[in-house]
PDB file of C-alpha atoms in Angstrom:
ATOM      1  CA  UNK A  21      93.782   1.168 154.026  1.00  0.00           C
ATOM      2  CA  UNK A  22      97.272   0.765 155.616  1.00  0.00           C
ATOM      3  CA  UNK A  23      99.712   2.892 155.254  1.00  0.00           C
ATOM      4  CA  UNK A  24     103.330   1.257 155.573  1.00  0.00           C
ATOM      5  CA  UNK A  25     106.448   3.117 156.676  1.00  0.00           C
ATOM      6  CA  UNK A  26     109.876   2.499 156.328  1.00  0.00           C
ATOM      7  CA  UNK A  27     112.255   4.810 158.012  1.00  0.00           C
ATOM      8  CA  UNK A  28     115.750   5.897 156.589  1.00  0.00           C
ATOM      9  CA  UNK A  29     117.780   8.789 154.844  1.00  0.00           C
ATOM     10  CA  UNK A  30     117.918   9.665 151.263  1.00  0.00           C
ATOM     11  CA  UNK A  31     121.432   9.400 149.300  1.00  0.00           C
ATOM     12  CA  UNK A  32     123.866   7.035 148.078  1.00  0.00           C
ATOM     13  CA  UNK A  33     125.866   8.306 150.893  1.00  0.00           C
ATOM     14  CA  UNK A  34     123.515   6.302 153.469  1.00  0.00           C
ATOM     15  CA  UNK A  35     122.564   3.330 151.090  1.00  0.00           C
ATOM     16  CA  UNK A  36     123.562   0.493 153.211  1.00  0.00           C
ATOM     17  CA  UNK A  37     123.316   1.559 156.541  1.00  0.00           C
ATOM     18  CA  UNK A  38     121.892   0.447 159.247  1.00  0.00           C
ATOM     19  CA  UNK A  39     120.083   3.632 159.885  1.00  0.00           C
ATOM     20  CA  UNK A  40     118.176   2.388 156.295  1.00  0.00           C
ATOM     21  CA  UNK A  41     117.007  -1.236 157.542  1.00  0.00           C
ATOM     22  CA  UNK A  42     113.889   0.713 157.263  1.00  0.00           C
ATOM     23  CA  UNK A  43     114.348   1.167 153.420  1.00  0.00           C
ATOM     24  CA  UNK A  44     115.478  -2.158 152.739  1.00  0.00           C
ATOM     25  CA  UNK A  45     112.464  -3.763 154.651  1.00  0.00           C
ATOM     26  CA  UNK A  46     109.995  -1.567 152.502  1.00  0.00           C
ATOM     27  CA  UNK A  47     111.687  -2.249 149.511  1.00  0.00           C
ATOM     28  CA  UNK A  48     111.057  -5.871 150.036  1.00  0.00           C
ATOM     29  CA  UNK A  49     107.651  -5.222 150.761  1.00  0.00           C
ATOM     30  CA  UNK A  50     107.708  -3.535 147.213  1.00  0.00           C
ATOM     31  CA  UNK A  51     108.904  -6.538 145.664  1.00  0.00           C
ATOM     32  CA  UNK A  52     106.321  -9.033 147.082  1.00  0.00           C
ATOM     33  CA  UNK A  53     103.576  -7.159 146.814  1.00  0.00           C
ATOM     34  CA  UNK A  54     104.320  -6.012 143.211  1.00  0.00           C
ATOM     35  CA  UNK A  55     103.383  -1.993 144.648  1.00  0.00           C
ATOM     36  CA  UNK A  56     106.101   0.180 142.877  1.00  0.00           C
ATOM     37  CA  UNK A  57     107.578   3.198 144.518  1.00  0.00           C
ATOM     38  CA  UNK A  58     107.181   5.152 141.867  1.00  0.00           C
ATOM     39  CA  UNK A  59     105.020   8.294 142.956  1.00  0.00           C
ATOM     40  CA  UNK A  60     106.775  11.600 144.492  1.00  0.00           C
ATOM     41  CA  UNK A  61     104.603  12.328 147.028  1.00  0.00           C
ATOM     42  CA  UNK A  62     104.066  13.179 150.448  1.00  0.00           C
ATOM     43  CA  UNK A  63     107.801  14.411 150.591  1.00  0.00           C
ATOM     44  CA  UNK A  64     108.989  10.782 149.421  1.00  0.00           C
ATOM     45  CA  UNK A  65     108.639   7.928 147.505  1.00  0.00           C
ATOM     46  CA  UNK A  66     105.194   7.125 147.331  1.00  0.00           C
ATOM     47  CA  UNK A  67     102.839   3.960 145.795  1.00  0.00           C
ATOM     48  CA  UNK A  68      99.186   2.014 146.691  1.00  0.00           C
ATOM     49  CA  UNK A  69      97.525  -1.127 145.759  1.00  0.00           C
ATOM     50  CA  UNK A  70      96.459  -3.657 147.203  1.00  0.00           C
ATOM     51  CA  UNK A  71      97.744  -6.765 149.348  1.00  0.00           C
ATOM     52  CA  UNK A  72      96.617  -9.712 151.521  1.00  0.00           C
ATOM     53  CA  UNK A  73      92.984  -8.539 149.940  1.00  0.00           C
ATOM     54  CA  UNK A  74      93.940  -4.971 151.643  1.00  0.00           C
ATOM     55  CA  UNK A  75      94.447  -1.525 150.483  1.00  0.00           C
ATOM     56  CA  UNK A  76      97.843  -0.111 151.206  1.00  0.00           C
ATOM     57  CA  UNK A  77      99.847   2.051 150.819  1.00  0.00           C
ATOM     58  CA  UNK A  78     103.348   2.300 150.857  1.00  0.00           C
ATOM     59  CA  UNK A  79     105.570   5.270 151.508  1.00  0.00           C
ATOM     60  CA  UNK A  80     109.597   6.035 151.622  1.00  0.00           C
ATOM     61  CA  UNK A  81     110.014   9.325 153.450  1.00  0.00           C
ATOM     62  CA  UNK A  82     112.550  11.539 152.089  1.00  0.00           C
ATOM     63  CA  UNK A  83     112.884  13.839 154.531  1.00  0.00           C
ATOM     64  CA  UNK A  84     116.019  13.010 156.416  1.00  0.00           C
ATOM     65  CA  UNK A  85     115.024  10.316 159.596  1.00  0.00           C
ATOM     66  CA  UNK A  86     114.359  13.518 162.117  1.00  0.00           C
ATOM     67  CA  UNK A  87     111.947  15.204 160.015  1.00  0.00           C
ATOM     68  CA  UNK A  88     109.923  11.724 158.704  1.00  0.00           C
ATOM     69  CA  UNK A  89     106.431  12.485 160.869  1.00  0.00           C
ATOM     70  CA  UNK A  90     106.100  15.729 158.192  1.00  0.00           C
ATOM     71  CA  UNK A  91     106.033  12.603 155.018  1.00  0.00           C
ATOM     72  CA  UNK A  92     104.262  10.258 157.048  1.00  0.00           C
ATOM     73  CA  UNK A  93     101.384  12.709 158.877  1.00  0.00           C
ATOM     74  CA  UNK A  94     100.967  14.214 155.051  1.00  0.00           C
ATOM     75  CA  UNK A  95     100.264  11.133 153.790  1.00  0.00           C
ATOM     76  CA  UNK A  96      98.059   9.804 156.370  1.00  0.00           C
ATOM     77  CA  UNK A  97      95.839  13.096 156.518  1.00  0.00           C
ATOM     78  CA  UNK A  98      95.394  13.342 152.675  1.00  0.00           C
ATOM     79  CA  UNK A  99      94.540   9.543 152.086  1.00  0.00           C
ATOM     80  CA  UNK A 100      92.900   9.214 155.480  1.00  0.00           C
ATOM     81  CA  UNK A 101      94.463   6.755 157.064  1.00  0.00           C
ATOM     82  CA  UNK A 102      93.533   6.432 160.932  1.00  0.00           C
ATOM     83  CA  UNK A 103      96.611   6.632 163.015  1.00  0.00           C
ATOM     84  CA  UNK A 104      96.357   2.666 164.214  1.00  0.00           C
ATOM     85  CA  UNK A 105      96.393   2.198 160.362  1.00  0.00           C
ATOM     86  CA  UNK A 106      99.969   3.195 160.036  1.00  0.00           C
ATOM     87  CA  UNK A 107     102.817   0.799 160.213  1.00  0.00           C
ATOM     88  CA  UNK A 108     106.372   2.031 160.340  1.00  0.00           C
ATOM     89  CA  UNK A 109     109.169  -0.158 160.441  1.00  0.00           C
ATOM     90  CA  UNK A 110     112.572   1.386 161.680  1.00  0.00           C
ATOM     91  CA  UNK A 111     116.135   0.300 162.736  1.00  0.00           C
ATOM     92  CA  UNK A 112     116.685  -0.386 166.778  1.00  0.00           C
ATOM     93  CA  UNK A 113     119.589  -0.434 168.949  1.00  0.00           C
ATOM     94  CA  UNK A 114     118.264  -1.899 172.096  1.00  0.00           C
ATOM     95  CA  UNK A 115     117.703  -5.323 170.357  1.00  0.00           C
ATOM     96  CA  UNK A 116     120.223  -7.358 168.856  1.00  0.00           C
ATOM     97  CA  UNK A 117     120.979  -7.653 165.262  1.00  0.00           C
ATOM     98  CA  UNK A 118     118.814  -9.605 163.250  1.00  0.00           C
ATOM     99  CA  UNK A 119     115.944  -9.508 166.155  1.00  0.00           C
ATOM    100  CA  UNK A 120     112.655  -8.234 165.179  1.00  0.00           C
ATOM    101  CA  UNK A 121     110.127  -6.823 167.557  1.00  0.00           C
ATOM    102  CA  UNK A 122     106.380  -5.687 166.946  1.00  0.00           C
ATOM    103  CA  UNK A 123     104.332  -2.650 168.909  1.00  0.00           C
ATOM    104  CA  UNK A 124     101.249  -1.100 168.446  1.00  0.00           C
ATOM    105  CA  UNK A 125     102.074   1.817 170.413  1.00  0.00           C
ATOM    106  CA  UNK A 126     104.690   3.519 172.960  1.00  0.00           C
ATOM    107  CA  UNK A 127     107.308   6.134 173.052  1.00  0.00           C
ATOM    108  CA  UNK A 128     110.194   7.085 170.889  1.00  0.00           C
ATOM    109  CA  UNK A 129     112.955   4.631 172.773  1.00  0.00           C
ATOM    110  CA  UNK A 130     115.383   7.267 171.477  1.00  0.00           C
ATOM    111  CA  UNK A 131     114.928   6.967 167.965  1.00  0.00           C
ATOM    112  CA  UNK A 132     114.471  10.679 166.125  1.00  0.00           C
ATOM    113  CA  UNK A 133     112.515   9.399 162.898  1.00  0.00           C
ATOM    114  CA  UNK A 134     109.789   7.950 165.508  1.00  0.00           C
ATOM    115  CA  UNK A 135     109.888  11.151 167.612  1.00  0.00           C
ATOM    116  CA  UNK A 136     109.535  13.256 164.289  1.00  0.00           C
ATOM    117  CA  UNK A 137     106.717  11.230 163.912  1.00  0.00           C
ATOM    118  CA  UNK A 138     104.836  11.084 167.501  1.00  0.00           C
ATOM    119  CA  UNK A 139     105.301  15.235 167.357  1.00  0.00           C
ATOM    120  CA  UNK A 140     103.443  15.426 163.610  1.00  0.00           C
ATOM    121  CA  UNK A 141     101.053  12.739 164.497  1.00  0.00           C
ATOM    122  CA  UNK A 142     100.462  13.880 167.864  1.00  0.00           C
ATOM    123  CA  UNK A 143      99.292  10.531 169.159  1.00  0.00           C
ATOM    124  CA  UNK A 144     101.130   6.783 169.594  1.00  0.00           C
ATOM    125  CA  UNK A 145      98.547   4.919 168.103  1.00  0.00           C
ATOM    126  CA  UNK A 146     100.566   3.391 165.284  1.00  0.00           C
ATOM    127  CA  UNK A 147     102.005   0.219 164.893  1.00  0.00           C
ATOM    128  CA  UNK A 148     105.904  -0.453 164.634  1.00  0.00           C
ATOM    129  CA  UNK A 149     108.211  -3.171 163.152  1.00  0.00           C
ATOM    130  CA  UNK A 150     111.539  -2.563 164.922  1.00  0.00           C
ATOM    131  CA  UNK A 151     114.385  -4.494 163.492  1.00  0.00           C
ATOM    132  CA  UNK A 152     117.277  -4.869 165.621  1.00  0.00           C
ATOM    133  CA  UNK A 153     120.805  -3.861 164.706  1.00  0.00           C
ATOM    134  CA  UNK A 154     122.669  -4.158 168.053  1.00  0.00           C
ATOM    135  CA  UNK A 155     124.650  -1.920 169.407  1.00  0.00           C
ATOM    136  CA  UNK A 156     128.696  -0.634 169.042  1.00  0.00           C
ATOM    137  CA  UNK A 157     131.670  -2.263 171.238  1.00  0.00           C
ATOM    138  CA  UNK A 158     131.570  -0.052 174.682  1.00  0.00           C
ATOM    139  CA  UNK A 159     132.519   3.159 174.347  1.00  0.00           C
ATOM    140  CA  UNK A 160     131.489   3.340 170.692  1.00  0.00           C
ATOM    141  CA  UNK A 161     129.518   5.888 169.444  1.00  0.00           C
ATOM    142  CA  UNK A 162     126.208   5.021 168.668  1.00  0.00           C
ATOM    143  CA  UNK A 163     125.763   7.550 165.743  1.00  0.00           C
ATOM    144  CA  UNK A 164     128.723   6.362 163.707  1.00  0.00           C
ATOM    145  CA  UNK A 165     127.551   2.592 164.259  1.00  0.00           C
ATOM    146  CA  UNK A 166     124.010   3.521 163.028  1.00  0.00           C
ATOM    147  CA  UNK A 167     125.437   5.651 160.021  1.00  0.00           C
ATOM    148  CA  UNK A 168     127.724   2.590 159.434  1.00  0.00           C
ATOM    149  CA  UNK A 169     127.499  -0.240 156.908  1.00  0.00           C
ATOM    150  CA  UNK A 170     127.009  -3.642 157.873  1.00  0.00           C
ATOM    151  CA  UNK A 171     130.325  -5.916 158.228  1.00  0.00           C
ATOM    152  CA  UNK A 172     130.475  -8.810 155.899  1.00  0.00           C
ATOM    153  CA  UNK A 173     129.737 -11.520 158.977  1.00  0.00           C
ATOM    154  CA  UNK A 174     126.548  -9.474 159.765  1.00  0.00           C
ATOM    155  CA  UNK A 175     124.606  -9.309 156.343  1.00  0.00           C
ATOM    156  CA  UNK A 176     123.262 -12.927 156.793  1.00  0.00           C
ATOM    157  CA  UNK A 177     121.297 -11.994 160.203  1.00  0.00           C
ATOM    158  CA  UNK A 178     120.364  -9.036 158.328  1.00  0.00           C
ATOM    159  CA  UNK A 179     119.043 -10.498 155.491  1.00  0.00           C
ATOM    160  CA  UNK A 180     116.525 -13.019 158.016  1.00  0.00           C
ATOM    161  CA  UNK A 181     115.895 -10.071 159.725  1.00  0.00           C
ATOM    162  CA  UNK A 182     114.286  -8.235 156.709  1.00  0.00           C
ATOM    163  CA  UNK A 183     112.589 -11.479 155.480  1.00  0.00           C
ATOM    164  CA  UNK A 184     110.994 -11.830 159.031  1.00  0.00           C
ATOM    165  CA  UNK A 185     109.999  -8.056 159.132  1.00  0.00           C
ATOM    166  CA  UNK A 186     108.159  -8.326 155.863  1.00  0.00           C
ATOM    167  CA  UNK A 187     106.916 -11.252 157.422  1.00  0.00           C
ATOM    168  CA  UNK A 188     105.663  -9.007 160.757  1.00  0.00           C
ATOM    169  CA  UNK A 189     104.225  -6.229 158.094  1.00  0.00           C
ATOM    170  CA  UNK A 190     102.212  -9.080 156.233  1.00  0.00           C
ATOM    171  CA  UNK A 191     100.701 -10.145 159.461  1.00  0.00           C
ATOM    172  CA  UNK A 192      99.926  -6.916 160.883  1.00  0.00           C
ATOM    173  CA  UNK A 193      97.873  -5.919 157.386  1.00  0.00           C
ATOM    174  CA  UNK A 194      96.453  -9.955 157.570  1.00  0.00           C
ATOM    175  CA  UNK A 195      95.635 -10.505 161.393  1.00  0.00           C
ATOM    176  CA  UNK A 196      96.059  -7.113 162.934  1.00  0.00           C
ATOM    177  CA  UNK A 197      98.899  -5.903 165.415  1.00  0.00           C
ATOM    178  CA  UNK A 198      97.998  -8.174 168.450  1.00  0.00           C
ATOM    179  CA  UNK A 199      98.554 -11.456 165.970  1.00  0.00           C
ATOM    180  CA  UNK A 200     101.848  -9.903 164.854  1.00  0.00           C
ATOM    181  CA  UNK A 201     102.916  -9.261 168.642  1.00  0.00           C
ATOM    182  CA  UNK A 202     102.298 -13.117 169.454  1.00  0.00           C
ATOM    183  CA  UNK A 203     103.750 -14.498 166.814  1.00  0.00           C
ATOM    184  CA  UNK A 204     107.198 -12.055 166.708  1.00  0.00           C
ATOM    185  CA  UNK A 205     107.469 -11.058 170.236  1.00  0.00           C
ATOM    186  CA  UNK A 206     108.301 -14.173 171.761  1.00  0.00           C
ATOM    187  CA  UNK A 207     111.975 -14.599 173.155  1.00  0.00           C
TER     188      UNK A 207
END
């Protein structure tokens, strides 16, 4: 079974943002695969079936992004999901908008939902979909541009950007991490 992530804050008060490209990637995964989020488990939004002739499972943490590892490391423990089984797709500031980047293991780069989850896991043997969302103008600050809502001229390299994550997520489950990182790391 996989166990598919995506990262973001609960409320209407952080629909939209790009700290949520994590949410909006997993609810298009929702969509194509026909697996509703429907369960409250795990601390979120929870739901299984299967996909690409694969078990998985698909889970919206809503915890608050800095406390996601206690969601996700629930959910993998109780449905026994090996760590390299568990895919979770999260917003990035080091690559530009609409860029998406796939790794089957490594550090935090900074981001607090990953670190939340490296400290509850205690290991970096999962795979991650990181969707890029730029960063602000020099001497912006970075936490109001991630808590911030797309501008109108940005929503169409969003948009590709969540169709080509989904597209990363249905490779990983298909092909495995290593065909994802060939076919979506290339510059």
């Amino acid at each position: 079974m996989k166990l598919v992530v995506g990262l973001g804050n609960p409320g209407p008060e952080y629909a939209g943002t790009r700290h949520n490209l994590g949410f909006v990637v997993l609810a298009e995964l929702a969509t194509k695969t026909g697996i509703r989020l429907c369960e409250k488990r795990f601390k979120g939004l929870f739901g299984k079936g299967r996909w690409a002739s694969e078990a998985v499972a698909l889970l919206e943490p809503m915890t608050f992004m800095n406390l996601s590892g206690r969601s996700v490391n629930a959910a993998r423990c109780e449905l026994d999901v090996m760590p390299r089984d568990v895919v979770v797709i999260y917003d990035d500031v080091d690559f530009p908008l609409g860029t998406v980047r796939v790794a089957e293991r490594g550090s935090d780069g900074g981001h607090k939902g990953v670190r939340s989850i490296l400290d509850e896991m205690e290991t970096d043997e999962f795979a991650r979909v990181r969707v890029g969302i730029g960063r602000p103008a020099p001497r912006g600050d970075v936490v109001e541009w991630v808590l911030g809502r797309f501008e109108e001229h940005e929503l169409m390299a969003r948009d590709q950007a969540v169709e080509r994550a989904v597209e990363a997520v249905e490779t990983i489950v298909r092909r495995g991490t290593t065909a994802a990182m060939n076919q979506f790391n290339r510059r």
